[in-house]
PDB file of C-alpha atoms in Angstrom:
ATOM      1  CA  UNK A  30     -52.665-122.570 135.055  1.00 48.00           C
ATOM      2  CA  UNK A  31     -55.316-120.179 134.602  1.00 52.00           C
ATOM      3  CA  UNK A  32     -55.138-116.152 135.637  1.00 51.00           C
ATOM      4  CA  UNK A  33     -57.543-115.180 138.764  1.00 52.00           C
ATOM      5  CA  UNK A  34     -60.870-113.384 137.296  1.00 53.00           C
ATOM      6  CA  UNK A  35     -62.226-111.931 140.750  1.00 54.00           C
ATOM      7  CA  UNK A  36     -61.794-108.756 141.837  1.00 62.00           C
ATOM      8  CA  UNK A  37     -58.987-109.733 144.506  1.00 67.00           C
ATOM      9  CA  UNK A  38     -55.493-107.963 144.614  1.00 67.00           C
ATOM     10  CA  UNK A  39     -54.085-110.974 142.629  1.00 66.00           C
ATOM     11  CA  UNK A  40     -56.256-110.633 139.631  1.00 67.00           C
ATOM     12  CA  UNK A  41     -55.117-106.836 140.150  1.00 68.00           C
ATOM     13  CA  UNK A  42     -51.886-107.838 139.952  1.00 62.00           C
ATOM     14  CA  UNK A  43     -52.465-110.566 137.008  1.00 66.00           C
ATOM     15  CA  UNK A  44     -54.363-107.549 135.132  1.00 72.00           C
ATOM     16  CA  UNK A  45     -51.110-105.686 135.712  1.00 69.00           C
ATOM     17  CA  UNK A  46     -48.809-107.707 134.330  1.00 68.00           C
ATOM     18  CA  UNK A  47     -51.124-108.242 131.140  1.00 72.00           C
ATOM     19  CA  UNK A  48     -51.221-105.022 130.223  1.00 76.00           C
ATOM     20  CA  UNK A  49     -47.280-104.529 130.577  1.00 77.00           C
ATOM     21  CA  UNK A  50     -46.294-107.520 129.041  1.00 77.00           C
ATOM     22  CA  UNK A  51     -48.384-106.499 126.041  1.00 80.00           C
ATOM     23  CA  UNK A  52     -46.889-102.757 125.714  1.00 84.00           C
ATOM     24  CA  UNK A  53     -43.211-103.683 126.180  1.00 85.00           C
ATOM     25  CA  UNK A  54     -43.759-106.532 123.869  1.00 83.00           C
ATOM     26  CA  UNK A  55     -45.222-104.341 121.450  1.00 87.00           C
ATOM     27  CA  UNK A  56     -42.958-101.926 121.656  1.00 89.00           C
ATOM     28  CA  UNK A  57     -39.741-104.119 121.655  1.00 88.00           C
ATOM     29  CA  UNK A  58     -41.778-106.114 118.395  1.00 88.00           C
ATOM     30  CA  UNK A  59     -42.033-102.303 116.702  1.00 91.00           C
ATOM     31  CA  UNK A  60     -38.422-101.337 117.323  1.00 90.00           C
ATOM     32  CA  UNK A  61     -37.397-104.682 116.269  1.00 88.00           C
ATOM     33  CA  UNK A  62     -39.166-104.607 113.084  1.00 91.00           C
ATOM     34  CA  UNK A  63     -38.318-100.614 112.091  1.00 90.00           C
ATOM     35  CA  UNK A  64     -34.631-101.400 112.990  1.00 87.00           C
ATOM     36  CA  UNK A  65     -34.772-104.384 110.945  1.00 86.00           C
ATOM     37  CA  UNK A  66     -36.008-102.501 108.051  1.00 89.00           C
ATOM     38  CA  UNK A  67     -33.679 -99.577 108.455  1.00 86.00           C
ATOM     39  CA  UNK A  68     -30.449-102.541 108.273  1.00 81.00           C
ATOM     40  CA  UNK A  69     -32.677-104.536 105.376  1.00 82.00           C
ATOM     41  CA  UNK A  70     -33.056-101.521 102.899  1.00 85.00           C
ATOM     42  CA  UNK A  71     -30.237 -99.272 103.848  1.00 83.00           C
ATOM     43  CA  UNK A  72     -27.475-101.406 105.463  1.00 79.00           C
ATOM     44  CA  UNK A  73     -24.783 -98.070 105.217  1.00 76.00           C
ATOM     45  CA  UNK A  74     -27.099 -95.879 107.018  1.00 80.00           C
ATOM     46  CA  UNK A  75     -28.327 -98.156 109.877  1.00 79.00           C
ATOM     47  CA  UNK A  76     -24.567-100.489 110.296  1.00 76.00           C
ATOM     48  CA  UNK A  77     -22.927 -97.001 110.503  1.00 78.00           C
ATOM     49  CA  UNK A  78     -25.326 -95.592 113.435  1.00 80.00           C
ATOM     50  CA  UNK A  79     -25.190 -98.650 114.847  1.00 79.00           C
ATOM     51  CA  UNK A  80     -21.387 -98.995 114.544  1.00 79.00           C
ATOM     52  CA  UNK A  81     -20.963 -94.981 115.667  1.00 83.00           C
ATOM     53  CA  UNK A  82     -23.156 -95.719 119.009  1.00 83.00           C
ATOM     54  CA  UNK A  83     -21.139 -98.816 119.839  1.00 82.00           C
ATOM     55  CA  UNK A  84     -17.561 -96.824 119.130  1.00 87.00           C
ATOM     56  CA  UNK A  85     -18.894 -94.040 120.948  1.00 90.00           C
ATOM     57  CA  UNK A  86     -19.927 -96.191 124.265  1.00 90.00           C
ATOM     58  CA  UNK A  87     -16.603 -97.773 123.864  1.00 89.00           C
ATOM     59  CA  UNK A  88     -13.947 -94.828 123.525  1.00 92.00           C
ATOM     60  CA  UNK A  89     -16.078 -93.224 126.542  1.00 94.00           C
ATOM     61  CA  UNK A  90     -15.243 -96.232 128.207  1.00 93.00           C
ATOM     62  CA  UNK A  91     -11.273 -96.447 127.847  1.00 92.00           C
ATOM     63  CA  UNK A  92     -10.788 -92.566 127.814  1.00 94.00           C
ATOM     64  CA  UNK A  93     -12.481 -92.825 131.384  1.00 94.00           C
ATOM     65  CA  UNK A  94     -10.877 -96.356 132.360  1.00 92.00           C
ATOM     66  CA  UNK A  95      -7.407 -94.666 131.080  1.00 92.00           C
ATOM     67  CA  UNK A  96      -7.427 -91.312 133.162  1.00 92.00           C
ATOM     68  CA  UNK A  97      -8.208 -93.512 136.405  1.00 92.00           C
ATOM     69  CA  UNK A  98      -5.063 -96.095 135.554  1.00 90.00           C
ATOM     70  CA  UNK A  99      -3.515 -92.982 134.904  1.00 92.00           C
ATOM     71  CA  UNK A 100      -4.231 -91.454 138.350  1.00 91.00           C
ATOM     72  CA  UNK A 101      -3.577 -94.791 139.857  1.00 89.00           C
ATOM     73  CA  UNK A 102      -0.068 -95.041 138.708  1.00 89.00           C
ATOM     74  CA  UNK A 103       0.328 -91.538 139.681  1.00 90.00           C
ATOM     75  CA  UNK A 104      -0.500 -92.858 143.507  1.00 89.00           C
ATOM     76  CA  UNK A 105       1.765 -95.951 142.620  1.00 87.00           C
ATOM     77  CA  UNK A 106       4.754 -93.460 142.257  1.00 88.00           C
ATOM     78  CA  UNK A 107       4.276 -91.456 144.851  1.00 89.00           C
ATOM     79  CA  UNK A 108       3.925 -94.147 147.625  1.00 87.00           C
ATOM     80  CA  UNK A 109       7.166 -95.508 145.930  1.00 86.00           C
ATOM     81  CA  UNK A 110       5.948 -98.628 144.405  1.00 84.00           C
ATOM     82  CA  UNK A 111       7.169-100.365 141.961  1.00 83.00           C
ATOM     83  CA  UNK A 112       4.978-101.326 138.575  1.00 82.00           C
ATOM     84  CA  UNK A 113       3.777 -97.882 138.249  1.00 85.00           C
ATOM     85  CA  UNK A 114       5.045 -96.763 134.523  1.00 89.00           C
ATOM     86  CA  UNK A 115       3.269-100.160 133.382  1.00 89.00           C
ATOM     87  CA  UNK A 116      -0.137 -99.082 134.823  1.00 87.00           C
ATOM     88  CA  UNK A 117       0.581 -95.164 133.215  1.00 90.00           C
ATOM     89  CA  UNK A 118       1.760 -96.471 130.038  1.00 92.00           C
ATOM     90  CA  UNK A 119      -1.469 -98.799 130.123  1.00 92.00           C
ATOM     91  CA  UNK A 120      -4.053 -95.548 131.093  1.00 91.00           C
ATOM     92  CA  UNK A 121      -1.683 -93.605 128.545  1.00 94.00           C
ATOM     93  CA  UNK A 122      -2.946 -96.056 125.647  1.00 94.00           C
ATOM     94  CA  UNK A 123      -6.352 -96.895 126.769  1.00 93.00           C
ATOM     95  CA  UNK A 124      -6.985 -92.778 126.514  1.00 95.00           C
ATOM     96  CA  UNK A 125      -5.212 -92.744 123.151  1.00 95.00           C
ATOM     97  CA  UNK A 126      -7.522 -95.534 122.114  1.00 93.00           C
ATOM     98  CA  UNK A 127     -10.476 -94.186 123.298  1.00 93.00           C
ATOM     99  CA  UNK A 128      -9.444 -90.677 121.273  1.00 95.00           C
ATOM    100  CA  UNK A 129      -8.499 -92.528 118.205  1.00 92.00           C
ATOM    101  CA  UNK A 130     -12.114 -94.162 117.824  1.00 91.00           C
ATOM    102  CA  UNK A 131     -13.880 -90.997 118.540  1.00 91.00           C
ATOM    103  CA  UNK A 132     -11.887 -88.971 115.642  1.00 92.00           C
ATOM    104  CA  UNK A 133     -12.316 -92.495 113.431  1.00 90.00           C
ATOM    105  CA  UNK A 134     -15.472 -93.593 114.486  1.00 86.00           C
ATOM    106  CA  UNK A 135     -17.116 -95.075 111.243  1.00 80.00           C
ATOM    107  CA  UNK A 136     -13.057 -96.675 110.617  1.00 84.00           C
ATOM    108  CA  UNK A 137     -13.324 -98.142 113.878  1.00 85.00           C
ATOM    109  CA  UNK A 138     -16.796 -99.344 113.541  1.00 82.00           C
ATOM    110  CA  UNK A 139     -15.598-101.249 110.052  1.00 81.00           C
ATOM    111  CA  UNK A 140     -12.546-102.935 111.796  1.00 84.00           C
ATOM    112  CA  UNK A 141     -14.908-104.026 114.775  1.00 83.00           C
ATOM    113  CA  UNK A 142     -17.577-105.016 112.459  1.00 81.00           C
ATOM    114  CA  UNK A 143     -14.746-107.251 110.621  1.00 83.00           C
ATOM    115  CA  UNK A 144     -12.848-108.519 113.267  1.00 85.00           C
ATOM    116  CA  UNK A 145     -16.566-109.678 114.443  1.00 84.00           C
ATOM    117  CA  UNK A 146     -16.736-111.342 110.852  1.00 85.00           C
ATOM    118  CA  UNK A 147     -13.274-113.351 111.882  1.00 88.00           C
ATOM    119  CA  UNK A 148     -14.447-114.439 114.905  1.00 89.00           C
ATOM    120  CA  UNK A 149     -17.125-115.999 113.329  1.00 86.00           C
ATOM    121  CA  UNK A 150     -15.147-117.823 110.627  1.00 88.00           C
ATOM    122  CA  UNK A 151     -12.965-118.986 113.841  1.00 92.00           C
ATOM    123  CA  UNK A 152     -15.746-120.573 115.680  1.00 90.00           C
ATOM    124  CA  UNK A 153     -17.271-122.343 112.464  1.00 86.00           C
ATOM    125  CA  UNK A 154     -14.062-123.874 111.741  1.00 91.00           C
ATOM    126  CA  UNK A 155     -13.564-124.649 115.230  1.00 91.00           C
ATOM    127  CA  UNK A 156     -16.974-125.668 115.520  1.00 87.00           C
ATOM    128  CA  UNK A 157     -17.131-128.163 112.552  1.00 88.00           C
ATOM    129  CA  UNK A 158     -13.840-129.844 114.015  1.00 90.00           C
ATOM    130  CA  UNK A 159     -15.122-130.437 117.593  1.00 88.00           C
ATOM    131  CA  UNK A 160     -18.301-131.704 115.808  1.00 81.00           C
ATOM    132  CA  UNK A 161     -16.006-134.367 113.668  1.00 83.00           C
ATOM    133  CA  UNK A 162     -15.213-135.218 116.661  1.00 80.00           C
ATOM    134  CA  UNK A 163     -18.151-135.580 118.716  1.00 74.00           C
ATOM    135  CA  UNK A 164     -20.007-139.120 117.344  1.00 67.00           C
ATOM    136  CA  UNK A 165     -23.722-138.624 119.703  1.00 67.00           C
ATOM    137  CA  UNK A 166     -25.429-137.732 116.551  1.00 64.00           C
ATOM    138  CA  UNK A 167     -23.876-140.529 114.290  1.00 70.00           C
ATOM    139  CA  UNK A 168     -23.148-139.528 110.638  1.00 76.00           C
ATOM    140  CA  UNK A 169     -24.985-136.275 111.499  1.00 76.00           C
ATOM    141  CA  UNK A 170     -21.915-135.323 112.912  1.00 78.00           C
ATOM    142  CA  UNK A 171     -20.147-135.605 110.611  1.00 84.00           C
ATOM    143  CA  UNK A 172     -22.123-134.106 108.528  1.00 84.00           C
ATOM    144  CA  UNK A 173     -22.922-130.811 110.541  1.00 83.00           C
ATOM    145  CA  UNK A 174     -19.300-130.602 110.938  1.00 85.00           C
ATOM    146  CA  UNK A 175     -18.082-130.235 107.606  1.00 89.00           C
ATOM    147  CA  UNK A 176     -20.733-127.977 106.685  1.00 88.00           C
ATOM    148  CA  UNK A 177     -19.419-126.027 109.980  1.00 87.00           C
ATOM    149  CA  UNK A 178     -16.478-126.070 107.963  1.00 91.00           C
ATOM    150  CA  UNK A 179     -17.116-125.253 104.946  1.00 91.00           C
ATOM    151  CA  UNK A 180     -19.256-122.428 105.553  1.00 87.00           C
ATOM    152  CA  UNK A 181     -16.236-121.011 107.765  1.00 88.00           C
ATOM    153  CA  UNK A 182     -13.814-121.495 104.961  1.00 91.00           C
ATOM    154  CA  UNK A 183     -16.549-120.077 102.829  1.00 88.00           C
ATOM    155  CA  UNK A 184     -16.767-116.593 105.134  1.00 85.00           C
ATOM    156  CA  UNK A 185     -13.245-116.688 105.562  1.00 89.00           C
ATOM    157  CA  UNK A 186     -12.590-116.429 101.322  1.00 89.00           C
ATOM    158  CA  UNK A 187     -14.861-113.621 101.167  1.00 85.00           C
ATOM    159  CA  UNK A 188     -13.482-111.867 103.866  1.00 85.00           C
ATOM    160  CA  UNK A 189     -10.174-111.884 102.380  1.00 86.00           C
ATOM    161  CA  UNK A 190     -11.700-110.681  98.831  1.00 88.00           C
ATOM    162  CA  UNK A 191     -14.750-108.315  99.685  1.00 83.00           C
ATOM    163  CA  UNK A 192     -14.505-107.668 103.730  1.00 80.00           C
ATOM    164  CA  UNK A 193     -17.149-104.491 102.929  1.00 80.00           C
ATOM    165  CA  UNK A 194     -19.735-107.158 101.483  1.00 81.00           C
ATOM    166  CA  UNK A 195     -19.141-109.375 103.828  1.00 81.00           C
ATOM    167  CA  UNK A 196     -20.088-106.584 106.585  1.00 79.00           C
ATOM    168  CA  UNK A 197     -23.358-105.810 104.614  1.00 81.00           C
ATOM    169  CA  UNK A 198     -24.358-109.072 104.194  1.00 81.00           C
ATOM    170  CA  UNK A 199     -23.999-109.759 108.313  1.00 79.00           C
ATOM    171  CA  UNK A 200     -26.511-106.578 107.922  1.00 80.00           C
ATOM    172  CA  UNK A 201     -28.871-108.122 105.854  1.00 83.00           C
ATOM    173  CA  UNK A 202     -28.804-110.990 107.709  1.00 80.00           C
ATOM    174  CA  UNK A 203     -29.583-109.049 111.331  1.00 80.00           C
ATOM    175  CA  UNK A 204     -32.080-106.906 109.603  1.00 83.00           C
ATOM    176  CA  UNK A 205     -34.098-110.216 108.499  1.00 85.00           C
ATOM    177  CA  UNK A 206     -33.752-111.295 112.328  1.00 83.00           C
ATOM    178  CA  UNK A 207     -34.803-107.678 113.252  1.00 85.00           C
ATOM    179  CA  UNK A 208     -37.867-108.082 111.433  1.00 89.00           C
ATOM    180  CA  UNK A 209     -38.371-112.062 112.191  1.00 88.00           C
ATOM    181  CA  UNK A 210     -37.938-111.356 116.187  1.00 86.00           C
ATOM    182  CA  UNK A 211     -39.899-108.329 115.884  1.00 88.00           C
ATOM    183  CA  UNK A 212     -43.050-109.613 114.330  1.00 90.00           C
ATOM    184  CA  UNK A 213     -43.069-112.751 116.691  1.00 88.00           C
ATOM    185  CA  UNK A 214     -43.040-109.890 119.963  1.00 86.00           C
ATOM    186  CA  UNK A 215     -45.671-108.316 118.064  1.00 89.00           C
ATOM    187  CA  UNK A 216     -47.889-111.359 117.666  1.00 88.00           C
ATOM    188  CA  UNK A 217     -46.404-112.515 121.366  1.00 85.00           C
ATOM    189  CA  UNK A 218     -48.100-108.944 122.598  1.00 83.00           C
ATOM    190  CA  UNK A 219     -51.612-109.954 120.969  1.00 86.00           C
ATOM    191  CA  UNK A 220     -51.224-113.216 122.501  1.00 83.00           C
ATOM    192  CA  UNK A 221     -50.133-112.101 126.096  1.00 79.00           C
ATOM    193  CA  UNK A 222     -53.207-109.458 125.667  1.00 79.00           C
ATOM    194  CA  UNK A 223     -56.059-112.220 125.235  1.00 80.00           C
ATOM    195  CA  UNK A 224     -54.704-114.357 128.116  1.00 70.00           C
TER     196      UNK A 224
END
């Protein structure tokens, strides 16, 4: 399907969309690449902002998701209905939680960053078993599956032995992507420009 070349409101409108595909493509290539670079060659400095902005978003979250439990149960009581310490205790704990990660928020950030890790290592395993089970692809399978497994026993060792390394690597690994994803948005944005 070609684009409209006349001057009529939909080649206006074809024009339009061009020019902003290009620029947020650009833009989203650019980011992509400079925050892949930043977790690449410095994997402390850009997991840790990362981590901080994600622990910060969160404990704003359960510190304001805790005080309205909190004022909730307070309405429970007073109406005389029954359940109501449950919800305070629950708004009590979500507020403690929330405080907790902003005084700890590069500890928080590491346990999130390796429970992350674990979920991982349980969805390989889990993975590779449904796929020893699944026989559409034949011996490929199979074969998928107990690489599945292997590479989730694999994550799962280093975990227990070097959970830090572990974390940087999952860096590395994002800041390749980063730079992969970015680069195709850039060349996308070229592309989208000369249609």
């Amino acid at each position: 399907m070609s684009l409209p070349t006349s001057n009529t409101p939909l080649a206006d409108l074809a024009d339009d969309l061009r020019k902003t595909g290009f620029t947020w493509l650009l833009v989203k290539g650019i980011l992509g690449v400079i925050l892949g670079l930043i977790l690449f060659l410095a994997p402390g400095i850009g997991g840790t902002a990362i981590a901080i902005v994600v622990v910060y978003s969160l404990a704003f979250w359960l510190i304001l998701d805790g005080f309205a439990t909190s004022s909730l149960a307070w309405r429970q009581k007073r109406e005389g209905l029954k359940g109501w310490g449950w919800a305070l205790t629950s708004g009590i704990v979500s507020i403690i939680a929330g405080l907790l990660a902003v005084i700890f928020p590069v500890s928080t950030g590491a346990f999130m960053g390796v429970l992350f890790l674990w979920f991982m290592v349980i969805g390989l395993i889990g993975r590779g078993i449904a796929a020893l089970g699944d026989r559409s692809l034949g011996g490929w399978s199979i074969a998928l599956g107990i690489l599945d497994i292997i590479i989730g026993i694999w994550f799962a060792v280093a975990l227990f032995t070097g959970p830090a390394g572990m974390i940087i690597a999952a860096l590395w690994v994002a800041g390749i992507y980063g730079v992969v994803f970015g680069i195709a948005s850039i060349v996308l944005a070229f592309k989208v420009r000369k249609a």
